[in-house]
C-alpha atoms as a PDB file:
ATOM      1  CA  UNK A   1     -16.523 -32.292 -11.202  1.00  0.00           C
ATOM      2  CA  UNK A   2     -20.322 -33.807 -11.043  1.00  0.00           C
ATOM      3  CA  UNK A   3     -20.186 -36.508 -13.495  1.00  0.00           C
ATOM      4  CA  UNK A   4     -23.613 -37.306 -13.229  1.00  0.00           C
ATOM      5  CA  UNK A   5     -25.091 -33.838 -14.322  1.00  0.00           C
ATOM      6  CA  UNK A   6     -22.527 -34.068 -17.399  1.00  0.00           C
ATOM      7  CA  UNK A   7     -24.224 -37.139 -18.514  1.00  0.00           C
ATOM      8  CA  UNK A   8     -27.417 -36.181 -17.853  1.00  0.00           C
ATOM      9  CA  UNK A   9     -26.395 -32.856 -20.109  1.00  0.00           C
ATOM     10  CA  UNK A  10     -24.774 -34.998 -22.374  1.00  0.00           C
ATOM     11  CA  UNK A  11     -27.751 -37.003 -23.128  1.00  0.00           C
ATOM     12  CA  UNK A  12     -29.921 -34.164 -23.485  1.00  0.00           C
ATOM     13  CA  UNK A  13     -28.071 -32.780 -25.938  1.00  0.00           C
ATOM     14  CA  UNK A  14     -27.492 -36.449 -27.981  1.00  0.00           C
ATOM     15  CA  UNK A  15     -31.352 -36.744 -28.288  1.00  0.00           C
ATOM     16  CA  UNK A  16     -32.172 -33.844 -29.589  1.00  0.00           C
ATOM     17  CA  UNK A  17     -29.452 -33.831 -32.397  1.00  0.00           C
ATOM     18  CA  UNK A  18     -29.519 -34.893 -35.780  1.00  0.00           C
ATOM     19  CA  UNK A  19     -27.035 -38.000 -37.031  1.00  0.00           C
ATOM     20  CA  UNK A  20     -24.187 -35.539 -38.012  1.00  0.00           C
ATOM     21  CA  UNK A  21     -25.119 -34.163 -34.744  1.00  0.00           C
ATOM     22  CA  UNK A  22     -24.507 -36.918 -32.307  1.00  0.00           C
ATOM     23  CA  UNK A  23     -20.940 -38.088 -34.312  1.00  0.00           C
ATOM     24  CA  UNK A  24     -20.253 -34.201 -33.490  1.00  0.00           C
ATOM     25  CA  UNK A  25     -21.172 -35.033 -29.742  1.00  0.00           C
ATOM     26  CA  UNK A  26     -19.081 -38.078 -29.593  1.00  0.00           C
ATOM     27  CA  UNK A  27     -15.835 -36.893 -31.095  1.00  0.00           C
ATOM     28  CA  UNK A  28     -16.119 -33.742 -28.957  1.00  0.00           C
ATOM     29  CA  UNK A  29     -16.349 -35.371 -25.499  1.00  0.00           C
ATOM     30  CA  UNK A  30     -14.827 -38.685 -26.109  1.00  0.00           C
ATOM     31  CA  UNK A  31     -11.330 -37.142 -28.239  1.00  0.00           C
ATOM     32  CA  UNK A  32     -11.166 -33.979 -27.611  1.00  0.00           C
ATOM     33  CA  UNK A  33     -12.595 -33.080 -23.694  1.00  0.00           C
ATOM     34  CA  UNK A  34     -11.477 -36.518 -22.014  1.00  0.00           C
ATOM     35  CA  UNK A  35      -7.689 -36.286 -23.861  1.00  0.00           C
ATOM     36  CA  UNK A  36      -7.810 -32.963 -22.796  1.00  0.00           C
ATOM     37  CA  UNK A  37      -8.470 -33.652 -19.111  1.00  0.00           C
ATOM     38  CA  UNK A  38      -6.144 -36.851 -19.242  1.00  0.00           C
ATOM     39  CA  UNK A  39      -3.410 -36.297 -21.041  1.00  0.00           C
ATOM     40  CA  UNK A  40      -3.118 -32.453 -22.178  1.00  0.00           C
ATOM     41  CA  UNK A  41      -2.535 -31.057 -18.990  1.00  0.00           C
ATOM     42  CA  UNK A  42       0.070 -33.530 -18.030  1.00  0.00           C
ATOM     43  CA  UNK A  43       1.949 -32.772 -21.225  1.00  0.00           C
ATOM     44  CA  UNK A  44       2.139 -29.235 -20.436  1.00  0.00           C
ATOM     45  CA  UNK A  45       2.641 -29.026 -16.842  1.00  0.00           C
ATOM     46  CA  UNK A  46       6.299 -28.639 -16.884  1.00  0.00           C
ATOM     47  CA  UNK A  47       6.620 -26.155 -19.750  1.00  0.00           C
ATOM     48  CA  UNK A  48       7.681 -23.681 -18.324  1.00  0.00           C
ATOM     49  CA  UNK A  49       9.563 -25.455 -15.239  1.00  0.00           C
ATOM     50  CA  UNK A  50      11.543 -27.283 -17.984  1.00  0.00           C
ATOM     51  CA  UNK A  51      12.169 -24.214 -20.365  1.00  0.00           C
ATOM     52  CA  UNK A  52      15.809 -23.399 -19.981  1.00  0.00           C
ATOM     53  CA  UNK A  53      18.065 -20.871 -21.451  1.00  0.00           C
ATOM     54  CA  UNK A  54      21.704 -20.880 -21.768  1.00  0.00           C
ATOM     55  CA  UNK A  55      22.261 -17.746 -19.737  1.00  0.00           C
ATOM     56  CA  UNK A  56      21.944 -16.760 -16.085  1.00  0.00           C
ATOM     57  CA  UNK A  57      20.840 -13.256 -16.267  1.00  0.00           C
ATOM     58  CA  UNK A  58      18.073 -13.077 -13.752  1.00  0.00           C
ATOM     59  CA  UNK A  59      14.549 -12.840 -15.632  1.00  0.00           C
ATOM     60  CA  UNK A  60      15.660 -13.792 -19.024  1.00  0.00           C
ATOM     61  CA  UNK A  61      14.046 -17.284 -19.274  1.00  0.00           C
ATOM     62  CA  UNK A  62      11.023 -15.695 -17.411  1.00  0.00           C
ATOM     63  CA  UNK A  63      10.612 -13.190 -20.530  1.00  0.00           C
ATOM     64  CA  UNK A  64      11.472 -15.248 -23.144  1.00  0.00           C
ATOM     65  CA  UNK A  65       8.904 -17.842 -21.987  1.00  0.00           C
ATOM     66  CA  UNK A  66       6.205 -15.168 -22.012  1.00  0.00           C
ATOM     67  CA  UNK A  67       7.624 -13.983 -25.328  1.00  0.00           C
ATOM     68  CA  UNK A  68       7.314 -17.537 -27.228  1.00  0.00           C
ATOM     69  CA  UNK A  69       4.358 -18.536 -25.146  1.00  0.00           C
ATOM     70  CA  UNK A  70       2.071 -15.534 -24.502  1.00  0.00           C
ATOM     71  CA  UNK A  71      -0.764 -17.836 -23.603  1.00  0.00           C
ATOM     72  CA  UNK A  72      -0.939 -21.107 -22.659  1.00  0.00           C
ATOM     73  CA  UNK A  73      -2.097 -24.096 -24.775  1.00  0.00           C
ATOM     74  CA  UNK A  74      -4.377 -25.760 -21.910  1.00  0.00           C
ATOM     75  CA  UNK A  75      -6.220 -22.800 -21.293  1.00  0.00           C
ATOM     76  CA  UNK A  76      -6.838 -22.117 -24.925  1.00  0.00           C
ATOM     77  CA  UNK A  77      -8.040 -25.502 -25.182  1.00  0.00           C
ATOM     78  CA  UNK A  78     -10.165 -25.276 -22.161  1.00  0.00           C
ATOM     79  CA  UNK A  79     -11.924 -21.858 -23.701  1.00  0.00           C
ATOM     80  CA  UNK A  80     -12.146 -23.467 -26.944  1.00  0.00           C
ATOM     81  CA  UNK A  81     -13.965 -26.080 -25.717  1.00  0.00           C
ATOM     82  CA  UNK A  82     -16.213 -24.298 -23.122  1.00  0.00           C
ATOM     83  CA  UNK A  83     -17.592 -21.772 -25.587  1.00  0.00           C
ATOM     84  CA  UNK A  84     -17.941 -24.980 -28.421  1.00  0.00           C
ATOM     85  CA  UNK A  85     -20.360 -26.942 -26.045  1.00  0.00           C
ATOM     86  CA  UNK A  86     -22.133 -24.588 -24.488  1.00  0.00           C
ATOM     87  CA  UNK A  87     -24.780 -23.953 -28.174  1.00  0.00           C
ATOM     88  CA  UNK A  88     -25.710 -27.685 -27.477  1.00  0.00           C
ATOM     89  CA  UNK A  89     -26.956 -26.979 -23.851  1.00  0.00           C
ATOM     90  CA  UNK A  90     -28.620 -23.994 -25.216  1.00  0.00           C
ATOM     91  CA  UNK A  91     -30.470 -26.117 -27.475  1.00  0.00           C
ATOM     92  CA  UNK A  92     -31.360 -28.616 -24.179  1.00  0.00           C
ATOM     93  CA  UNK A  93     -32.684 -25.603 -22.251  1.00  0.00           C
ATOM     94  CA  UNK A  94     -34.777 -24.682 -25.108  1.00  0.00           C
ATOM     95  CA  UNK A  95     -36.377 -27.586 -25.561  1.00  0.00           C
ATOM     96  CA  UNK A  96     -36.747 -27.683 -21.734  1.00  0.00           C
ATOM     97  CA  UNK A  97     -38.491 -24.243 -22.022  1.00  0.00           C
ATOM     98  CA  UNK A  98     -40.375 -25.796 -24.388  1.00  0.00           C
ATOM     99  CA  UNK A  99     -41.683 -28.620 -22.889  1.00  0.00           C
ATOM    100  CA  UNK A 100     -42.438 -26.831 -19.652  1.00  0.00           C
ATOM    101  CA  UNK A 101     -44.124 -24.015 -21.472  1.00  0.00           C
ATOM    102  CA  UNK A 102     -46.464 -26.913 -22.969  1.00  0.00           C
ATOM    103  CA  UNK A 103     -46.954 -28.204 -19.350  1.00  0.00           C
ATOM    104  CA  UNK A 104     -48.438 -25.114 -18.270  1.00  0.00           C
ATOM    105  CA  UNK A 105     -50.700 -24.542 -21.233  1.00  0.00           C
ATOM    106  CA  UNK A 106     -52.047 -28.253 -21.109  1.00  0.00           C
ATOM    107  CA  UNK A 107     -52.814 -27.674 -16.717  1.00  0.00           C
ATOM    108  CA  UNK A 108     -54.390 -24.139 -17.259  1.00  0.00           C
ATOM    109  CA  UNK A 109     -56.978 -25.432 -20.566  1.00  0.00           C
ATOM    110  CA  UNK A 110     -56.687 -29.088 -20.123  1.00  0.00           C
ATOM    111  CA  UNK A 111     -56.291 -31.560 -22.855  1.00  0.00           C
ATOM    112  CA  UNK A 112     -59.631 -29.611 -24.617  1.00  0.00           C
ATOM    113  CA  UNK A 113     -57.571 -26.616 -24.900  1.00  0.00           C
ATOM    114  CA  UNK A 114     -54.932 -27.683 -27.645  1.00  0.00           C
ATOM    115  CA  UNK A 115     -51.416 -27.975 -27.819  1.00  0.00           C
ATOM    116  CA  UNK A 116     -49.138 -25.154 -28.351  1.00  0.00           C
ATOM    117  CA  UNK A 117     -45.958 -28.074 -29.580  1.00  0.00           C
ATOM    118  CA  UNK A 118     -47.092 -30.746 -31.260  1.00  0.00           C
ATOM    119  CA  UNK A 119     -43.586 -32.118 -30.558  1.00  0.00           C
ATOM    120  CA  UNK A 120     -41.472 -29.805 -28.082  1.00  0.00           C
ATOM    121  CA  UNK A 121     -37.907 -31.454 -28.937  1.00  0.00           C
ATOM    122  CA  UNK A 122     -38.925 -31.418 -33.079  1.00  0.00           C
ATOM    123  CA  UNK A 123     -36.827 -28.769 -34.752  1.00  0.00           C
ATOM    124  CA  UNK A 124     -39.759 -26.535 -36.153  1.00  0.00           C
ATOM    125  CA  UNK A 125     -39.829 -22.413 -35.234  1.00  0.00           C
ATOM    126  CA  UNK A 126     -37.882 -20.835 -32.552  1.00  0.00           C
ATOM    127  CA  UNK A 127     -36.046 -24.243 -31.922  1.00  0.00           C
ATOM    128  CA  UNK A 128     -35.183 -24.778 -35.509  1.00  0.00           C
ATOM    129  CA  UNK A 129     -33.257 -21.465 -35.509  1.00  0.00           C
ATOM    130  CA  UNK A 130     -31.647 -22.130 -31.945  1.00  0.00           C
ATOM    131  CA  UNK A 131     -30.017 -25.160 -33.497  1.00  0.00           C
ATOM    132  CA  UNK A 132     -28.745 -23.447 -36.690  1.00  0.00           C
ATOM    133  CA  UNK A 133     -27.222 -20.675 -34.940  1.00  0.00           C
ATOM    134  CA  UNK A 134     -25.435 -22.995 -32.602  1.00  0.00           C
ATOM    135  CA  UNK A 135     -24.264 -25.120 -35.658  1.00  0.00           C
ATOM    136  CA  UNK A 136     -22.738 -21.678 -36.914  1.00  0.00           C
ATOM    137  CA  UNK A 137     -21.187 -20.502 -33.479  1.00  0.00           C
ATOM    138  CA  UNK A 138     -19.582 -23.438 -32.968  1.00  0.00           C
ATOM    139  CA  UNK A 139     -17.905 -23.868 -36.813  1.00  0.00           C
ATOM    140  CA  UNK A 140     -17.287 -20.268 -36.194  1.00  0.00           C
ATOM    141  CA  UNK A 141     -15.198 -20.841 -32.309  1.00  0.00           C
ATOM    142  CA  UNK A 142     -13.136 -23.428 -33.564  1.00  0.00           C
ATOM    143  CA  UNK A 143     -12.060 -21.652 -37.028  1.00  0.00           C
ATOM    144  CA  UNK A 144     -10.959 -18.696 -34.591  1.00  0.00           C
ATOM    145  CA  UNK A 145      -9.375 -20.520 -32.411  1.00  0.00           C
ATOM    146  CA  UNK A 146      -7.462 -22.123 -34.912  1.00  0.00           C
ATOM    147  CA  UNK A 147      -6.524 -18.994 -36.843  1.00  0.00           C
ATOM    148  CA  UNK A 148      -4.787 -17.785 -33.225  1.00  0.00           C
ATOM    149  CA  UNK A 149      -3.094 -20.996 -32.799  1.00  0.00           C
ATOM    150  CA  UNK A 150      -1.619 -20.863 -36.303  1.00  0.00           C
ATOM    151  CA  UNK A 151      -1.133 -17.097 -35.463  1.00  0.00           C
ATOM    152  CA  UNK A 152       0.421 -17.428 -32.537  1.00  0.00           C
ATOM    153  CA  UNK A 153       2.673 -21.181 -33.072  1.00  0.00           C
ATOM    154  CA  UNK A 154       2.980 -20.931 -37.114  1.00  0.00           C
ATOM    155  CA  UNK A 155       2.235 -24.484 -38.673  1.00  0.00           C
ATOM    156  CA  UNK A 156       0.661 -25.447 -34.992  1.00  0.00           C
ATOM    157  CA  UNK A 157       4.361 -26.604 -34.092  1.00  0.00           C
ATOM    158  CA  UNK A 158       6.641 -25.757 -31.518  1.00  0.00           C
ATOM    159  CA  UNK A 159      10.749 -26.038 -32.402  1.00  0.00           C
ATOM    160  CA  UNK A 160      13.321 -27.496 -30.060  1.00  0.00           C
ATOM    161  CA  UNK A 161      15.105 -24.545 -29.853  1.00  0.00           C
ATOM    162  CA  UNK A 162      13.657 -20.978 -29.797  1.00  0.00           C
ATOM    163  CA  UNK A 163      16.344 -17.649 -29.782  1.00  0.00           C
ATOM    164  CA  UNK A 164      15.206 -14.821 -27.726  1.00  0.00           C
ATOM    165  CA  UNK A 165      16.964 -11.551 -27.770  1.00  0.00           C
ATOM    166  CA  UNK A 166      14.455  -9.740 -25.100  1.00  0.00           C
ATOM    167  CA  UNK A 167      15.660  -7.511 -22.378  1.00  0.00           C
ATOM    168  CA  UNK A 168      17.188  -7.895 -19.721  1.00  0.00           C
ATOM    169  CA  UNK A 169      18.693 -10.858 -21.722  1.00  0.00           C
ATOM    170  CA  UNK A 170      22.181  -9.669 -22.288  1.00  0.00           C
ATOM    171  CA  UNK A 171      22.268 -11.056 -26.167  1.00  0.00           C
ATOM    172  CA  UNK A 172      20.802 -13.233 -28.382  1.00  0.00           C
ATOM    173  CA  UNK A 173      20.431 -16.171 -26.298  1.00  0.00           C
ATOM    174  CA  UNK A 174      19.107 -20.202 -26.994  1.00  0.00           C
ATOM    175  CA  UNK A 175      16.036 -21.505 -25.108  1.00  0.00           C
ATOM    176  CA  UNK A 176      15.097 -25.230 -25.223  1.00  0.00           C
ATOM    177  CA  UNK A 177      11.428 -26.285 -25.303  1.00  0.00           C
ATOM    178  CA  UNK A 178      10.794 -29.086 -23.076  1.00  0.00           C
ATOM    179  CA  UNK A 179       9.461 -32.327 -24.935  1.00  0.00           C
ATOM    180  CA  UNK A 180       8.612 -30.626 -28.090  1.00  0.00           C
ATOM    181  CA  UNK A 181       7.903 -33.614 -30.283  1.00  0.00           C
ATOM    182  CA  UNK A 182       5.186 -34.837 -27.601  1.00  0.00           C
ATOM    183  CA  UNK A 183       3.380 -31.785 -27.544  1.00  0.00           C
ATOM    184  CA  UNK A 184       3.552 -31.337 -31.249  1.00  0.00           C
ATOM    185  CA  UNK A 185       1.757 -34.552 -31.413  1.00  0.00           C
ATOM    186  CA  UNK A 186      -1.022 -33.275 -29.018  1.00  0.00           C
ATOM    187  CA  UNK A 187      -1.153 -30.091 -30.869  1.00  0.00           C
ATOM    188  CA  UNK A 188      -1.372 -31.365 -34.285  1.00  0.00           C
ATOM    189  CA  UNK A 189      -4.347 -34.277 -32.660  1.00  0.00           C
ATOM    190  CA  UNK A 190      -6.289 -30.980 -31.294  1.00  0.00           C
ATOM    191  CA  UNK A 191      -5.750 -29.484 -34.671  1.00  0.00           C
ATOM    192  CA  UNK A 192      -7.153 -32.046 -36.541  1.00  0.00           C
ATOM    193  CA  UNK A 193     -10.307 -32.864 -34.754  1.00  0.00           C
ATOM    194  CA  UNK A 194     -11.355 -29.211 -34.588  1.00  0.00           C
ATOM    195  CA  UNK A 195     -11.316 -29.610 -38.190  1.00  0.00           C
ATOM    196  CA  UNK A 196     -13.400 -32.740 -38.547  1.00  0.00           C
ATOM    197  CA  UNK A 197     -15.706 -30.761 -36.061  1.00  0.00           C
ATOM    198  CA  UNK A 198     -15.974 -27.867 -38.013  1.00  0.00           C
ATOM    199  CA  UNK A 199     -16.572 -30.004 -41.421  1.00  0.00           C
ATOM    200  CA  UNK A 200     -19.482 -32.261 -39.224  1.00  0.00           C
ATOM    201  CA  UNK A 201     -20.782 -28.632 -38.467  1.00  0.00           C
ATOM    202  CA  UNK A 202     -21.009 -27.245 -41.880  1.00  0.00           C
ATOM    203  CA  UNK A 203     -22.258 -30.837 -43.012  1.00  0.00           C
ATOM    204  CA  UNK A 204     -25.160 -30.677 -40.452  1.00  0.00           C
ATOM    205  CA  UNK A 205     -25.882 -27.240 -41.330  1.00  0.00           C
ATOM    206  CA  UNK A 206     -26.320 -27.941 -44.898  1.00  0.00           C
ATOM    207  CA  UNK A 207     -28.519 -30.812 -44.330  1.00  0.00           C
ATOM    208  CA  UNK A 208     -30.852 -28.923 -42.382  1.00  0.00           C
ATOM    209  CA  UNK A 209     -31.416 -26.033 -44.637  1.00  0.00           C
ATOM    210  CA  UNK A 210     -31.725 -28.278 -47.703  1.00  0.00           C
ATOM    211  CA  UNK A 211     -34.282 -30.521 -45.384  1.00  0.00           C
ATOM    212  CA  UNK A 212     -36.193 -26.934 -44.784  1.00  0.00           C
ATOM    213  CA  UNK A 213     -35.998 -25.937 -48.322  1.00  0.00           C
ATOM    214  CA  UNK A 214     -37.613 -29.454 -49.478  1.00  0.00           C
ATOM    215  CA  UNK A 215     -40.074 -29.215 -47.126  1.00  0.00           C
ATOM    216  CA  UNK A 216     -41.459 -25.334 -48.135  1.00  0.00           C
ATOM    217  CA  UNK A 217     -41.386 -26.675 -51.955  1.00  0.00           C
ATOM    218  CA  UNK A 218     -43.363 -29.231 -51.059  1.00  0.00           C
ATOM    219  CA  UNK A 219     -46.049 -27.514 -49.196  1.00  0.00           C
ATOM    220  CA  UNK A 220     -45.819 -24.810 -51.560  1.00  0.00           C
ATOM    221  CA  UNK A 221     -46.539 -27.645 -54.483  1.00  0.00           C
ATOM    222  CA  UNK A 222     -49.406 -29.038 -52.082  1.00  0.00           C
ATOM    223  CA  UNK A 223     -50.969 -25.701 -51.796  1.00  0.00           C
ATOM    224  CA  UNK A 224     -51.215 -24.988 -55.613  1.00  0.00           C
ATOM    225  CA  UNK A 225     -52.491 -28.544 -56.356  1.00  0.00           C
ATOM    226  CA  UNK A 226     -55.325 -27.940 -53.688  1.00  0.00           C
ATOM    227  CA  UNK A 227     -55.727 -24.589 -55.246  1.00  0.00           C
ATOM    228  CA  UNK A 228     -55.604 -25.980 -58.637  1.00  0.00           C
ATOM    229  CA  UNK A 229     -58.446 -28.955 -57.887  1.00  0.00           C
ATOM    230  CA  UNK A 230     -60.863 -25.729 -56.311  1.00  0.00           C
ATOM    231  CA  UNK A 231     -60.636 -23.592 -59.160  1.00  0.00           C
ATOM    232  CA  UNK A 232     -61.510 -26.936 -61.338  1.00  0.00           C
ATOM    233  CA  UNK A 233     -64.393 -27.358 -59.365  1.00  0.00           C
ATOM    234  CA  UNK A 234     -65.328 -24.350 -59.466  1.00  0.00           C
ATOM    235  CA  UNK A 235     -65.399 -24.457 -63.382  1.00  0.00           C
ATOM    236  CA  UNK A 236     -66.926 -27.512 -63.287  1.00  0.00           C
ATOM    237  CA  UNK A 237     -69.666 -25.974 -61.382  1.00  0.00           C
ATOM    238  CA  UNK A 238     -70.362 -22.731 -63.578  1.00  0.00           C
ATOM    239  CA  UNK A 239     -70.590 -25.317 -66.306  1.00  0.00           C
ATOM    240  CA  UNK A 240     -73.282 -26.675 -64.890  1.00  0.00           C
ATOM    241  CA  UNK A 241     -75.285 -24.483 -63.529  1.00  0.00           C
ATOM    242  CA  UNK A 242     -74.839 -22.306 -67.082  1.00  0.00           C
ATOM    243  CA  UNK A 243     -76.425 -25.972 -68.482  1.00  0.00           C
ATOM    244  CA  UNK A 244     -79.334 -25.706 -66.084  1.00  0.00           C
ATOM    245  CA  UNK A 245     -80.142 -22.042 -66.578  1.00  0.00           C
ATOM    246  CA  UNK A 246     -80.002 -22.970 -70.428  1.00  0.00           C
ATOM    247  CA  UNK A 247     -82.828 -25.633 -69.701  1.00  0.00           C
ATOM    248  CA  UNK A 248     -84.491 -22.866 -67.658  1.00  0.00           C
ATOM    249  CA  UNK A 249     -84.448 -20.331 -70.038  1.00  0.00           C
ATOM    250  CA  UNK A 250     -86.320 -22.975 -72.745  1.00  0.00           C
ATOM    251  CA  UNK A 251     -88.876 -24.002 -70.309  1.00  0.00           C
ATOM    252  CA  UNK A 252     -89.655 -20.116 -69.422  1.00  0.00           C
ATOM    253  CA  UNK A 253     -89.716 -19.017 -73.105  1.00  0.00           C
ATOM    254  CA  UNK A 254     -92.640 -18.746 -75.568  1.00  0.00           C
ATOM    255  CA  UNK A 255     -90.876 -19.672 -78.375  1.00  0.00           C
ATOM    256  CA  UNK A 256     -90.354 -23.597 -78.501  1.00  0.00           C
ATOM    257  CA  UNK A 257     -87.599 -25.651 -78.541  1.00  0.00           C
ATOM    258  CA  UNK A 258     -86.830 -26.945 -81.817  1.00  0.00           C
ATOM    259  CA  UNK A 259     -88.140 -30.510 -82.294  1.00  0.00           C
ATOM    260  CA  UNK A 260     -87.270 -33.667 -84.138  1.00  0.00           C
ATOM    261  CA  UNK A 261     -88.400 -34.126 -87.633  1.00  0.00           C
ATOM    262  CA  UNK A 262     -91.189 -36.889 -88.110  1.00  0.00           C
ATOM    263  CA  UNK A 263     -89.329 -38.604 -90.283  1.00  0.00           C
ATOM    264  CA  UNK A 264     -85.419 -38.403 -89.361  1.00  0.00           C
ATOM    265  CA  UNK A 265     -84.314 -40.527 -92.571  1.00  0.00           C
ATOM    266  CA  UNK A 266     -85.610 -38.082 -94.730  1.00  0.00           C
ATOM    267  CA  UNK A 267     -84.308 -34.993 -92.814  1.00  0.00           C
ATOM    268  CA  UNK A 268     -80.703 -37.214 -93.304  1.00  0.00           C
ATOM    269  CA  UNK A 269     -81.268 -37.890 -96.991  1.00  0.00           C
ATOM    270  CA  UNK A 270     -82.332 -34.058 -97.672  1.00  0.00           C
ATOM    271  CA  UNK A 271     -78.962 -32.829 -95.580  1.00  0.00           C
ATOM    272  CA  UNK A 272     -76.882 -34.966 -97.431  1.00  0.00           C
ATOM    273  CA  UNK A 273     -78.132 -33.541-100.925  1.00  0.00           C
END
């Protein structure tokens, strides 16, 4: 495995994520991928070899093992981790596509031709939808695999002894699982980390949606305020135009405008009487 390429992809996904996304990445690649690579494969490496049944009937142990372990834990976890981490890499690829498109636009039209994106890595437009869909997909994948694990292995635990009566076993035989407690510990650890990852994805999804709603409401409020200011300005301009037109009517009229009395005091006295 080329760890240099892996580190570059991880740093890119971490760069374009929110705070919740960075926590999710740390949890996935430290507590899930590394635990899987370092310990899980070793714990389950001897599951078939040390699966013993109290019979010498040829093929009985293999049939009972296949019946109780239809799918290997290790292979299911590997598929789960691949599907969970791919959406983050798609976000990185989307940002790289926007950056390449912006670069071509600048080379074709120059700096005077404007910009396609104010910030190619900012979650706006299609990139916002890509990021949101990646969160939904990651939470859905983890939830689906948790359901699959629970349906195959109830309560995510392995018993010490299992009963098997499949052909070609002559009767009901007891089969013994190697290191069940150790396997249960790692199974519960992976289940708990998956649940935490689902919670982080849902929290980040709620954060992004609420932030987008607040921005839309703020933009709508700003537009309504600008429209109100524009209406006030138009109303004031129309009133001022009416006053000016009234003055022009008096100026162009044959009837002179009313004049003040020569003695205002006498006029006030007459009015009061």
